[in-house]
């Protein structure tokens, strides 16, 4: 699961292209997103107002509450996206979980068209959110005693390498995310991030799996960056909060990866900046002083010194030597050297 | 830093930094190498100065208190070492057991002022430590802000 934006950018762009096309166009396009979602768009020139959009994603859940197909409640929610525009095709296209028949001529004109197309592009986010919402509601309304007797956690896999677990505890649900990174630096940045998150209430990080996950597959329990868990109370599941809670849970992996990517970019920018400053420092060590002249900013001022020659130079040298001997504080008195003593 | 030009005694037409051929020269021409000086603040921070007649090698080991400082130091010094040609006096690969190494030859002493070169190396050491500390604080602060933003939505 790698969403940070609800709508699929490719689907949105393609639907816009078909909707705005002056002439009917033929499209039979198959594309994948985020490694686990696939789409198919079909539009023919013979019937340019009808577009078929098929979609499929991994919807694996294992445990006490199991949903492997799209729920009937989800179909109702999809139909309500744009009344009169969307029809659900039964059975769906081979290899897909859902096929929609879009009536482009029923889409309202102007800015409304963009909103409708954007909502249609959010179809996958809607399916996954809807499934997870139902699951959380069912678990939340389970009796505490019933849940304790049958305490096996639910394993949710919406992306092959990113499973997470949800299990019921007294008065709350807990979502546990096993975190795995291949790169050592990603692991360290992520671990420092999780240690910051741990300071918040209802959020916990541990390098070892919680005991409720005993008996789960070993590959899920062997991680490089520990386990992050969130406590979900009934407050998070009631009303409008449910949508936000579900979206945050679905996007947690994507959020962490995005943070690591941005941190690495930031480190790289700072390193470049520091390197430039160090190189400038080294350039200043150059022996060639004229090389420092740049646009007249560096001025090399020659001090004109009068260099004495011949007898004048000899006199100056004698004076200098006498001064140095006097300063040296030579205490031993030598006959004939009275002029060198300071006290004289 | 009294370095002078010294063509190779063993091989004709060769003029190499003698300090780089230390393990060969200590057997054949030990007079070209001076005693190395090791300055240790503690086990984790040290500086090794190896001198020869025509070159000088300074190797530094930087303090790394935790995992984050460890990876930041490795990344940063590797970044600088890979761009060694921009620094001229920097060695592409540090000496074993150290994080970064400088190689100063007599040619560098002819092109650059010695005192300023020494000042540069001292400044370099200070800047590295300062930069790594600042990077660590920035990464932690960034993580804290991102975590706060995420949890605000969650709560």
Tab-separated table of C-alpha atoms in Angstrom:
chain	number	residue	atom	x	y	z
A	1	UNK	CA	0.000	0.000	0.000
A	2	UNK	CA	1.679	3.136	-1.153
A	3	UNK	CA	-1.075	5.700	-1.258
A	4	UNK	CA	-0.607	9.193	-0.104
A	5	UNK	CA	-3.132	10.556	-2.541
A	6	UNK	CA	-6.494	8.825	-2.809
A	7	UNK	CA	-6.973	9.102	-6.559
A	8	UNK	CA	-4.937	7.084	-9.039
A	9	UNK	CA	-3.036	9.637	-11.177
A	10	UNK	CA	-2.901	7.442	-14.302
A	11	UNK	CA	-6.593	6.539	-14.168
A	12	UNK	CA	-7.546	10.162	-13.629
A	13	UNK	CA	-5.411	11.357	-16.534
A	14	UNK	CA	-6.771	8.696	-18.893
A	15	UNK	CA	-10.402	9.399	-17.992
A	16	UNK	CA	-9.811	13.128	-18.484
A	17	UNK	CA	-8.246	12.422	-21.863
A	18	UNK	CA	-11.233	10.342	-22.981
A	19	UNK	CA	-13.759	12.834	-21.619
A	20	UNK	CA	-12.129	15.846	-23.326
A	21	UNK	CA	-11.335	14.130	-26.621
A	22	UNK	CA	-12.934	15.911	-29.550
A	23	UNK	CA	-13.064	12.733	-31.620
A	24	UNK	CA	-13.877	9.245	-30.307
A	25	UNK	CA	-10.670	7.390	-29.366
A	26	UNK	CA	-9.903	3.716	-28.983
A	27	UNK	CA	-8.265	2.746	-25.694
A	28	UNK	CA	-7.470	-0.689	-24.358
A	29	UNK	CA	-4.973	-0.020	-21.594
A	30	UNK	CA	-3.683	-2.207	-18.802
A	31	UNK	CA	-1.546	-0.712	-16.009
A	32	UNK	CA	-0.307	-1.465	-12.529
A	33	UNK	CA	0.254	0.706	-9.491
A	34	UNK	CA	2.206	0.239	-6.289
A	35	UNK	CA	2.939	-3.393	-7.042
A	36	UNK	CA	-0.450	-4.767	-6.036
A	37	UNK	CA	-3.174	-2.808	-7.873
A	38	UNK	CA	-4.078	-3.344	-11.481
A	39	UNK	CA	-6.417	-1.454	-13.759
A	40	UNK	CA	-7.852	-2.008	-17.190
A	41	UNK	CA	-9.522	0.749	-19.221
A	42	UNK	CA	-11.448	0.012	-22.385
A	43	UNK	CA	-13.103	2.506	-24.663
A	44	UNK	CA	-14.093	1.942	-28.261
A	45	UNK	CA	-14.825	4.342	-31.143
A	46	UNK	CA	-18.187	2.645	-31.863
A	47	UNK	CA	-19.559	3.649	-28.472
A	48	UNK	CA	-17.403	6.579	-27.285
A	49	UNK	CA	-19.689	7.514	-24.359
A	50	UNK	CA	-19.118	4.202	-22.552
A	51	UNK	CA	-15.871	3.412	-20.758
A	52	UNK	CA	-15.192	0.148	-18.964
A	53	UNK	CA	-12.839	0.395	-15.963
A	54	UNK	CA	-11.772	-2.843	-14.285
A	55	UNK	CA	-9.722	-3.020	-11.142
A	56	UNK	CA	-8.193	-5.628	-8.925
A	57	UNK	CA	-6.102	-5.587	-5.762
A	58	UNK	CA	-4.815	-7.891	-3.062
A	59	UNK	CA	-7.523	-8.222	-0.420
A	60	UNK	CA	-6.135	-10.918	1.811
A	61	UNK	CA	-7.195	-11.167	5.408
A	62	UNK	CA	-6.637	-14.150	7.666
A	63	UNK	CA	-8.079	-14.591	11.092
A	64	UNK	CA	-11.388	-14.396	12.892
A	65	UNK	CA	-12.769	-11.786	10.481
A	66	UNK	CA	-12.052	-12.695	6.899
A	67	UNK	CA	-12.866	-10.632	3.819
A	68	UNK	CA	-11.458	-11.908	0.561
A	69	UNK	CA	-13.914	-10.298	-1.798
A	70	UNK	CA	-15.498	-6.906	-2.146
A	71	UNK	CA	-18.381	-6.522	0.295
A	72	UNK	CA	-21.916	-5.704	-0.816
A	73	UNK	CA	-21.762	-2.580	1.351
A	74	UNK	CA	-18.749	-1.444	-0.726
A	75	UNK	CA	-20.765	-1.853	-3.969
A	76	UNK	CA	-23.431	0.461	-2.523
A	77	UNK	CA	-20.805	3.066	-1.649
A	78	UNK	CA	-19.281	2.857	-5.150
A	79	UNK	CA	-22.651	3.402	-6.842
A	80	UNK	CA	-23.180	6.523	-4.741
A	81	UNK	CA	-19.945	8.152	-6.058
A	82	UNK	CA	-21.741	9.417	-9.134
A	83	UNK	CA	-25.386	8.440	-9.511
A	84	UNK	CA	-26.324	7.729	-13.108
A	85	UNK	CA	-22.696	7.630	-14.227
A	86	UNK	CA	-21.486	4.350	-12.703
A	87	UNK	CA	-22.952	0.896	-13.298
A	88	UNK	CA	-21.377	-2.203	-11.799
A	89	UNK	CA	-20.869	-4.949	-14.333
A	90	UNK	CA	-21.634	-8.446	-13.098
A	91	UNK	CA	-19.676	-10.656	-13.599
A	92	UNK	CA	-16.516	-8.516	-13.675
A	93	UNK	CA	-13.923	-8.859	-16.417
A	94	UNK	CA	-11.819	-12.031	-16.201
A	95	UNK	CA	-8.898	-11.574	-13.824
A	96	UNK	CA	-10.440	-8.559	-12.064
A	97	UNK	CA	-12.519	-8.093	-8.935
A	98	UNK	CA	-14.629	-5.176	-10.133
A	99	UNK	CA	-15.703	-3.777	-13.507
A	100	UNK	CA	-17.445	-0.416	-13.804
A	101	UNK	CA	-19.376	0.860	-16.784
A	102	UNK	CA	-19.059	4.644	-16.982
A	103	UNK	CA	-21.599	6.736	-18.899
A	104	UNK	CA	-19.592	9.808	-19.886
A	105	UNK	CA	-22.605	11.653	-21.314
A	106	UNK	CA	-24.208	11.622	-17.829
A	107	UNK	CA	-21.251	13.402	-16.254
A	108	UNK	CA	-22.248	17.023	-15.441
A	109	UNK	CA	-20.381	19.700	-17.407
A	110	UNK	CA	-17.800	22.150	-16.146
A	111	UNK	CA	-15.953	21.864	-12.822
A	112	UNK	CA	-18.299	19.117	-11.613
A	113	UNK	CA	-16.864	16.824	-14.302
A	114	UNK	CA	-13.383	17.107	-12.742
A	115	UNK	CA	-14.781	16.266	-9.290
A	116	UNK	CA	-16.676	13.234	-10.606
A	117	UNK	CA	-13.657	11.905	-12.507
A	118	UNK	CA	-11.452	12.437	-9.423
A	119	UNK	CA	-13.930	10.497	-7.272
A	120	UNK	CA	-14.013	7.680	-9.831
A	121	UNK	CA	-10.175	7.545	-9.770
A	122	UNK	CA	-10.340	7.014	-5.998
A	123	UNK	CA	-12.062	3.658	-6.520
A	124	UNK	CA	-9.231	1.535	-5.129
A	125	UNK	CA	-8.795	3.704	-2.041
A	126	UNK	CA	-12.547	3.408	-1.528
A	127	UNK	CA	-12.530	-0.406	-1.779
A	128	UNK	CA	-9.669	-0.844	0.671
A	129	UNK	CA	-10.941	1.791	3.127
A	130	UNK	CA	-14.407	0.279	3.037
A	131	UNK	CA	-13.099	-3.246	3.742
A	132	UNK	CA	-10.950	-2.063	6.635
A	133	UNK	CA	-13.768	0.090	8.092
A	134	UNK	CA	-16.121	-2.890	8.136
A	135	UNK	CA	-13.469	-5.045	9.759
A	136	UNK	CA	-12.732	-2.512	12.486
A	137	UNK	CA	-16.469	-2.017	13.198
A	138	UNK	CA	-17.050	-5.769	13.475
A	139	UNK	CA	-14.074	-6.231	15.781
A	140	UNK	CA	-14.978	-3.227	17.889
A	141	UNK	CA	-18.470	-4.572	18.541
A	142	UNK	CA	-17.178	-8.006	19.495
A	143	UNK	CA	-17.566	-8.871	23.145
A	144	UNK	CA	-14.379	-8.542	25.173
A	145	UNK	CA	-14.777	-12.078	26.576
A	146	UNK	CA	-15.454	-13.510	23.105
A	147	UNK	CA	-12.418	-11.711	21.783
A	148	UNK	CA	-10.164	-12.931	24.632
A	149	UNK	CA	-11.238	-16.548	24.015
A	150	UNK	CA	-10.566	-16.298	20.343
A	151	UNK	CA	-7.614	-13.972	20.448
A	152	UNK	CA	-5.988	-14.750	17.144
A	153	UNK	CA	-4.938	-11.540	15.393
A	154	UNK	CA	-6.196	-10.700	11.917
A	155	UNK	CA	-3.479	-10.570	9.313
A	156	UNK	CA	-4.236	-7.980	6.626
A	157	UNK	CA	-2.234	-8.015	3.411
A	158	UNK	CA	-2.989	-5.227	0.954
A	159	UNK	CA	0.540	-5.338	-0.440
A	160	UNK	CA	2.628	-8.545	-0.727
A	161	UNK	CA	5.555	-7.327	1.384
A	162	UNK	CA	3.606	-5.114	3.817
A	163	UNK	CA	1.282	-7.129	6.039
A	164	UNK	CA	-0.063	-5.728	9.273
A	165	UNK	CA	-2.025	-7.186	12.157
A	166	UNK	CA	-5.080	-6.075	14.072
A	167	UNK	CA	-6.195	-7.729	17.292
A	168	UNK	CA	-8.726	-6.988	19.965
A	169	UNK	CA	-7.751	-6.099	23.510
A	170	UNK	CA	-9.973	-4.992	26.414
A	171	UNK	CA	-11.617	-1.692	25.380
A	172	UNK	CA	-9.390	-1.173	22.373
A	173	UNK	CA	-8.043	-2.558	19.129
A	174	UNK	CA	-4.320	-2.674	18.387
A	175	UNK	CA	-2.807	-2.419	14.918
A	176	UNK	CA	0.764	-3.760	14.671
A	177	UNK	CA	3.059	-3.003	11.733
A	178	UNK	CA	6.192	-5.143	11.310
A	179	UNK	CA	8.822	-2.844	9.748
A	180	UNK	CA	11.462	-4.194	7.397
A	181	UNK	CA	14.129	-2.346	5.452
A	182	UNK	CA	16.897	-3.736	3.281
A	183	UNK	CA	19.242	-0.747	3.446
A	184	UNK	CA	21.160	-0.208	6.684
A	185	UNK	CA	20.844	3.587	6.619
A	186	UNK	CA	17.061	3.343	6.022
A	187	UNK	CA	16.837	1.062	9.017
A	188	UNK	CA	18.684	3.489	11.282
A	189	UNK	CA	16.677	6.548	10.131
A	190	UNK	CA	13.425	4.610	10.542
A	191	UNK	CA	14.380	3.367	14.009
A	192	UNK	CA	15.131	6.915	15.203
A	193	UNK	CA	11.758	7.996	13.715
A	194	UNK	CA	9.896	5.227	15.548
A	195	UNK	CA	11.616	6.114	18.808
A	196	UNK	CA	10.232	9.647	18.410
A	197	UNK	CA	6.749	8.265	17.681
A	198	UNK	CA	6.904	6.116	20.760
A	199	UNK	CA	6.798	9.224	22.957
A	200	UNK	CA	3.169	9.786	21.955
A	201	UNK	CA	0.372	8.079	23.883
A	202	UNK	CA	-1.347	5.143	22.165
A	203	UNK	CA	1.718	4.511	20.042
A	204	UNK	CA	4.393	1.981	20.835
A	205	UNK	CA	7.594	0.723	19.229
A	206	UNK	CA	9.348	-2.480	20.168
A	207	UNK	CA	12.244	-4.386	18.621
A	208	UNK	CA	10.530	-7.680	19.516
A	209	UNK	CA	7.070	-8.782	18.355
A	210	UNK	CA	4.152	-8.458	20.816
A	211	UNK	CA	3.180	-11.774	22.438
A	212	UNK	CA	-0.228	-11.660	20.703
A	213	UNK	CA	1.597	-12.412	17.422
A	214	UNK	CA	2.909	-15.766	18.623
A	215	UNK	CA	2.181	-18.420	16.044
A	216	UNK	CA	2.221	-16.049	13.083
A	217	UNK	CA	4.463	-16.676	10.035
A	218	UNK	CA	8.154	-16.376	10.830
A	219	UNK	CA	8.860	-14.096	7.861
A	220	UNK	CA	6.487	-11.507	9.349
A	221	UNK	CA	8.021	-11.733	12.811
A	222	UNK	CA	11.610	-11.325	11.593
A	223	UNK	CA	12.127	-7.623	11.030
A	224	UNK	CA	15.021	-5.186	10.809
A	225	UNK	CA	13.327	-2.199	12.451
A	226	UNK	CA	10.963	-3.648	15.021
A	227	UNK	CA	7.208	-3.374	15.416
A	228	UNK	CA	5.104	-0.230	15.578
A	229	UNK	CA	1.707	-0.522	17.214
A	230	UNK	CA	-1.222	1.878	17.451
A	231	UNK	CA	-4.072	1.616	19.927
A	232	UNK	CA	-7.457	2.253	18.354
A	233	UNK	CA	-10.258	3.081	20.731
A	234	UNK	CA	-13.976	3.423	19.998
A	235	UNK	CA	-13.404	7.195	19.668
A	236	UNK	CA	-11.337	6.519	16.535
A	237	UNK	CA	-13.980	4.317	14.996
A	238	UNK	CA	-17.078	6.426	15.528
A	239	UNK	CA	-18.385	8.907	13.010
A	240	UNK	CA	-16.045	10.876	10.772
A	241	UNK	CA	-12.898	9.749	12.641
A	242	UNK	CA	-13.212	6.266	11.162
A	243	UNK	CA	-12.314	7.445	7.672
A	244	UNK	CA	-9.232	9.283	8.948
A	245	UNK	CA	-8.133	6.359	11.115
A	246	UNK	CA	-8.480	3.875	8.276
A	247	UNK	CA	-6.642	6.127	5.810
A	248	UNK	CA	-3.746	6.612	8.256
A	249	UNK	CA	-3.461	2.869	8.858
A	250	UNK	CA	-3.506	2.108	5.130
A	251	UNK	CA	-0.837	4.740	4.440
A	252	UNK	CA	1.502	4.139	7.351
A	253	UNK	CA	4.096	2.210	5.333
A	254	UNK	CA	4.010	4.787	2.538
A	255	UNK	CA	4.371	7.612	5.051
A	256	UNK	CA	7.444	6.060	6.652
A	257	UNK	CA	9.085	5.378	3.286
A	258	UNK	CA	8.384	8.927	2.152
A	259	UNK	CA	9.905	10.332	5.348
A	260	UNK	CA	13.047	8.231	4.882
A	261	UNK	CA	13.354	9.333	1.258
A	262	UNK	CA	13.023	13.008	2.221
A	263	UNK	CA	15.547	12.606	5.065
A	264	UNK	CA	18.074	11.063	2.699
A	265	UNK	CA	17.536	13.884	0.211
A	266	UNK	CA	18.051	16.442	2.971
A	267	UNK	CA	21.265	14.744	4.145
A	268	UNK	CA	22.543	14.728	0.567
A	269	UNK	CA	21.816	18.465	0.104
A	270	UNK	CA	23.617	19.359	3.312
A	271	UNK	CA	26.622	17.248	2.407
A	272	UNK	CA	26.902	19.010	-0.955
A	273	UNK	CA	26.671	22.408	0.683
A	274	UNK	CA	29.352	21.555	3.232
A	275	UNK	CA	31.598	20.118	0.534
A	276	UNK	CA	31.323	23.357	-1.471
A	277	UNK	CA	32.294	25.413	1.568
A	278	UNK	CA	35.308	23.167	2.267
A	279	UNK	CA	36.477	23.369	-1.353
A	280	UNK	CA	36.281	27.192	-1.223
A	281	UNK	CA	38.382	27.068	1.940
A	282	UNK	CA	41.025	24.990	0.151
A	283	UNK	CA	41.151	27.344	-2.830
A	284	UNK	CA	42.187	30.131	-0.428
A	285	UNK	CA	45.392	28.233	0.401
A	286	UNK	CA	46.716	28.848	-3.094
A	287	UNK	CA	50.236	30.463	-3.161
A	288	UNK	CA	49.432	32.669	-6.123
A	289	UNK	CA	48.081	35.821	-4.480
A	290	UNK	CA	47.022	37.346	-7.756
A	291	UNK	CA	44.680	34.398	-8.148
A	292	UNK	CA	42.708	35.895	-5.293
A	293	UNK	CA	41.894	38.964	-7.334
A	294	UNK	CA	38.326	38.724	-8.375
A	295	UNK	CA	36.434	41.634	-9.931
A	296	UNK	CA	38.531	44.064	-7.946
A	297	UNK	CA	37.155	42.751	-4.646
A	298	UNK	CA	40.556	41.550	-3.449
A	299	UNK	CA	43.123	44.350	-3.584
A	300	UNK	CA	46.770	43.599	-3.412
A	301	UNK	CA	48.437	46.613	-1.905
A	302	UNK	CA	52.195	46.904	-2.332
A	303	UNK	CA	53.874	48.690	0.491
A	304	UNK	CA	56.690	50.810	-0.821
A	305	UNK	CA	59.572	50.336	1.578
A	306	UNK	CA	62.812	52.286	1.259
A	307	UNK	CA	65.622	49.746	1.321
A	308	UNK	CA	68.819	51.258	2.716
A	309	UNK	CA	72.083	50.455	0.921
A	310	UNK	CA	75.831	50.505	1.799
A	311	UNK	CA	77.008	52.403	4.992
A	312	UNK	CA	73.493	53.273	6.011
A	313	UNK	CA	72.561	49.568	6.089
A	314	UNK	CA	75.629	48.712	8.227
A	315	UNK	CA	74.758	51.407	10.780
A	316	UNK	CA	71.195	50.173	11.052
A	317	UNK	CA	72.368	46.616	11.571
A	318	UNK	CA	74.758	47.613	14.385
A	319	UNK	CA	71.997	49.556	16.097
A	320	UNK	CA	69.713	46.514	15.892
A	321	UNK	CA	72.339	44.165	17.394
A	322	UNK	CA	73.088	46.602	20.234
A	323	UNK	CA	69.398	46.878	21.054
A	324	UNK	CA	68.993	43.114	21.164
A	325	UNK	CA	71.997	42.611	23.446
A	326	UNK	CA	70.712	45.278	25.838
A	327	UNK	CA	67.306	43.613	25.949
A	328	UNK	CA	68.792	40.158	26.617
A	329	UNK	CA	69.429	41.134	30.284
A	330	UNK	CA	72.934	39.773	30.320
A	331	UNK	CA	73.955	40.031	34.011
A	332	UNK	CA	77.605	39.106	33.761
A	333	UNK	CA	79.800	42.248	33.582
A	334	UNK	CA	82.449	42.087	30.899
A	335	UNK	CA	85.190	44.706	30.809
A	336	UNK	CA	84.930	46.908	27.768
A	337	UNK	CA	81.253	46.171	27.155
A	338	UNK	CA	79.755	48.833	29.370
A	339	UNK	CA	77.838	50.425	26.485
A	340	UNK	CA	75.686	47.272	26.194
A	341	UNK	CA	74.405	47.463	29.757
A	342	UNK	CA	70.941	48.902	30.146
A	343	UNK	CA	71.673	50.587	33.446
A	344	UNK	CA	74.466	52.663	32.062
B	1	UNK	CA	55.748	19.789	6.753
B	2	UNK	CA	59.246	19.930	5.261
B	3	UNK	CA	58.662	17.985	2.081
B	4	UNK	CA	60.926	18.004	-0.902
B	5	UNK	CA	60.922	16.440	-4.287
B	6	UNK	CA	62.542	12.990	-4.159
B	7	UNK	CA	62.542	10.678	-7.167
B	8	UNK	CA	62.334	6.973	-6.445
B	9	UNK	CA	65.655	5.384	-5.512
B	10	UNK	CA	64.622	1.901	-6.611
B	11	UNK	CA	62.892	2.456	-9.939
B	12	UNK	CA	64.043	4.755	-12.724
B	13	UNK	CA	61.759	7.613	-13.764
B	14	UNK	CA	59.412	6.949	-10.847
B	15	UNK	CA	58.492	9.728	-8.487
B	16	UNK	CA	55.903	8.463	-6.015
B	17	UNK	CA	54.869	9.558	-2.528
B	18	UNK	CA	57.152	7.457	-0.351
B	19	UNK	CA	54.661	7.247	2.499
B	20	UNK	CA	52.310	5.244	0.260
B	21	UNK	CA	55.022	2.683	-0.301
B	22	UNK	CA	55.668	2.392	3.411
B	23	UNK	CA	55.517	-1.366	3.652
B	24	UNK	CA	58.008	-1.782	0.835
B	25	UNK	CA	60.327	1.060	1.832
B	26	UNK	CA	60.657	0.054	5.468
B	27	UNK	CA	62.678	-2.923	4.260
B	28	UNK	CA	64.607	-1.314	1.401
B	29	UNK	CA	64.917	2.400	2.302
B	30	UNK	CA	63.935	3.054	5.925
B	31	UNK	CA	65.831	6.353	5.913
B	32	UNK	CA	63.089	7.905	3.762
B	33	UNK	CA	60.407	7.344	6.390
B	34	UNK	CA	60.018	9.203	9.641
B	35	UNK	CA	58.433	7.843	12.792
B	36	UNK	CA	54.632	7.958	12.651
B	37	UNK	CA	52.854	9.995	15.288
B	38	UNK	CA	49.570	8.782	16.782
B	39	UNK	CA	47.471	11.296	18.707
B	40	UNK	CA	44.601	9.671	20.632
B	41	UNK	CA	41.854	11.525	22.437
B	42	UNK	CA	40.304	8.181	23.283
B	43	UNK	CA	39.868	4.834	21.537
B	44	UNK	CA	37.191	6.198	19.250
B	45	UNK	CA	38.977	9.417	18.229
B	46	UNK	CA	42.517	9.384	16.937
B	47	UNK	CA	44.805	10.926	14.388
B	48	UNK	CA	47.730	9.197	12.699
B	49	UNK	CA	50.428	11.277	11.011
B	50	UNK	CA	52.843	9.353	8.808
B	51	UNK	CA	55.650	11.301	7.182
B	52	UNK	CA	58.250	10.596	4.564
B	53	UNK	CA	60.745	12.684	2.639
B	54	UNK	CA	58.319	13.784	-0.060
B	55	UNK	CA	54.856	13.141	1.352
B	56	UNK	CA	52.724	13.217	4.448
B	57	UNK	CA	49.642	11.163	5.264
B	58	UNK	CA	47.159	12.238	7.925
B	59	UNK	CA	44.433	9.756	8.879
B	60	UNK	CA	41.523	10.629	11.139
B	61	UNK	CA	39.076	8.518	13.069
B	62	UNK	CA	35.917	10.469	13.938
B	63	UNK	CA	33.858	9.934	17.076
B	64	UNK	CA	30.654	7.900	16.474
B	65	UNK	CA	28.493	7.694	19.555
B	66	UNK	CA	25.529	5.746	18.175
B	67	UNK	CA	24.132	4.021	15.081
B	68	UNK	CA	22.803	7.230	13.549
B	69	UNK	CA	26.145	9.045	13.928
B	70	UNK	CA	27.831	5.962	12.537
B	71	UNK	CA	25.840	5.945	9.297
B	72	UNK	CA	25.966	9.740	8.948
B	73	UNK	CA	29.762	9.731	9.352
B	74	UNK	CA	30.166	6.886	6.866
B	75	UNK	CA	27.867	8.542	4.318
B	76	UNK	CA	29.444	11.975	4.641
B	77	UNK	CA	33.075	10.874	4.561
B	78	UNK	CA	32.409	8.504	1.698
B	79	UNK	CA	30.704	11.383	-0.147
B	80	UNK	CA	33.808	13.542	0.324
B	81	UNK	CA	36.265	10.746	-0.521
B	82	UNK	CA	34.461	10.011	-3.788
B	83	UNK	CA	34.986	13.677	-4.715
B	84	UNK	CA	38.661	13.647	-3.671
B	85	UNK	CA	39.809	15.311	-6.905
B	86	UNK	CA	37.998	18.492	-5.849
B	87	UNK	CA	40.002	18.511	-2.616
B	88	UNK	CA	43.393	17.569	-4.135
B	89	UNK	CA	44.893	16.644	-0.767
B	90	UNK	CA	42.199	14.088	0.115
B	91	UNK	CA	42.798	10.381	-0.334
B	92	UNK	CA	40.067	8.409	-2.175
B	93	UNK	CA	40.247	5.556	0.265
B	94	UNK	CA	40.975	6.040	3.947
B	95	UNK	CA	43.727	4.058	5.620
B	96	UNK	CA	42.446	0.887	7.245
B	97	UNK	CA	41.108	1.527	10.707
B	98	UNK	CA	40.395	5.210	10.010
B	99	UNK	CA	37.505	7.178	8.547
B	100	UNK	CA	39.302	9.654	6.295
B	101	UNK	CA	42.857	10.242	5.083
B	102	UNK	CA	44.789	13.124	3.545
B	103	UNK	CA	47.831	12.730	1.344
B	104	UNK	CA	49.996	15.844	1.065
B	105	UNK	CA	52.945	15.744	-1.308
B	106	UNK	CA	55.741	18.176	-2.038
B	107	UNK	CA	53.805	19.357	-5.104
B	108	UNK	CA	50.944	20.490	-2.890
B	109	UNK	CA	53.409	22.369	-0.693
B	110	UNK	CA	54.760	24.130	-3.772
B	111	UNK	CA	51.290	25.175	-4.958
B	112	UNK	CA	49.774	26.025	-1.596
B	113	UNK	CA	50.813	27.921	1.487
B	114	UNK	CA	51.851	25.435	4.202
B	115	UNK	CA	50.374	27.345	7.099
B	116	UNK	CA	47.041	27.712	5.332
B	117	UNK	CA	47.102	24.028	4.405
B	118	UNK	CA	47.514	23.104	8.053
B	119	UNK	CA	44.732	25.544	8.948
B	120	UNK	CA	42.553	23.906	6.303
B	121	UNK	CA	43.073	20.444	7.765
B	122	UNK	CA	42.289	21.636	11.283
B	123	UNK	CA	39.208	23.497	9.971
B	124	UNK	CA	38.185	20.374	8.034
B	125	UNK	CA	38.291	18.265	11.201
B	126	UNK	CA	36.230	20.788	13.141
B	127	UNK	CA	33.724	21.171	10.292
B	128	UNK	CA	33.236	17.420	9.957
B	129	UNK	CA	32.394	16.999	13.614
B	130	UNK	CA	30.138	20.033	13.596
B	131	UNK	CA	28.357	18.875	10.433
B	132	UNK	CA	27.728	15.369	11.729
B	133	UNK	CA	26.342	16.698	15.002
B	134	UNK	CA	24.097	19.143	13.129
B	135	UNK	CA	22.924	16.421	10.734
B	136	UNK	CA	22.029	14.154	13.638
B	137	UNK	CA	20.062	16.887	15.375
B	138	UNK	CA	18.302	17.785	12.088
B	139	UNK	CA	17.339	14.179	11.349
B	140	UNK	CA	15.974	13.700	14.859
B	141	UNK	CA	14.084	17.006	14.780
B	142	UNK	CA	12.662	16.174	11.372
B	143	UNK	CA	11.558	12.747	12.605
B	144	UNK	CA	9.895	14.344	15.610
B	145	UNK	CA	7.989	16.860	13.445
B	146	UNK	CA	6.866	14.183	10.988
B	147	UNK	CA	5.763	11.889	13.818
B	148	UNK	CA	3.804	14.749	15.426
B	149	UNK	CA	2.057	15.535	12.129
B	150	UNK	CA	1.105	11.907	11.571
B	151	UNK	CA	-0.154	11.394	15.084
B	152	UNK	CA	-2.164	14.640	14.988
B	153	UNK	CA	-4.231	13.147	12.185
B	154	UNK	CA	-4.467	9.868	13.972
B	155	UNK	CA	-5.599	11.326	17.250
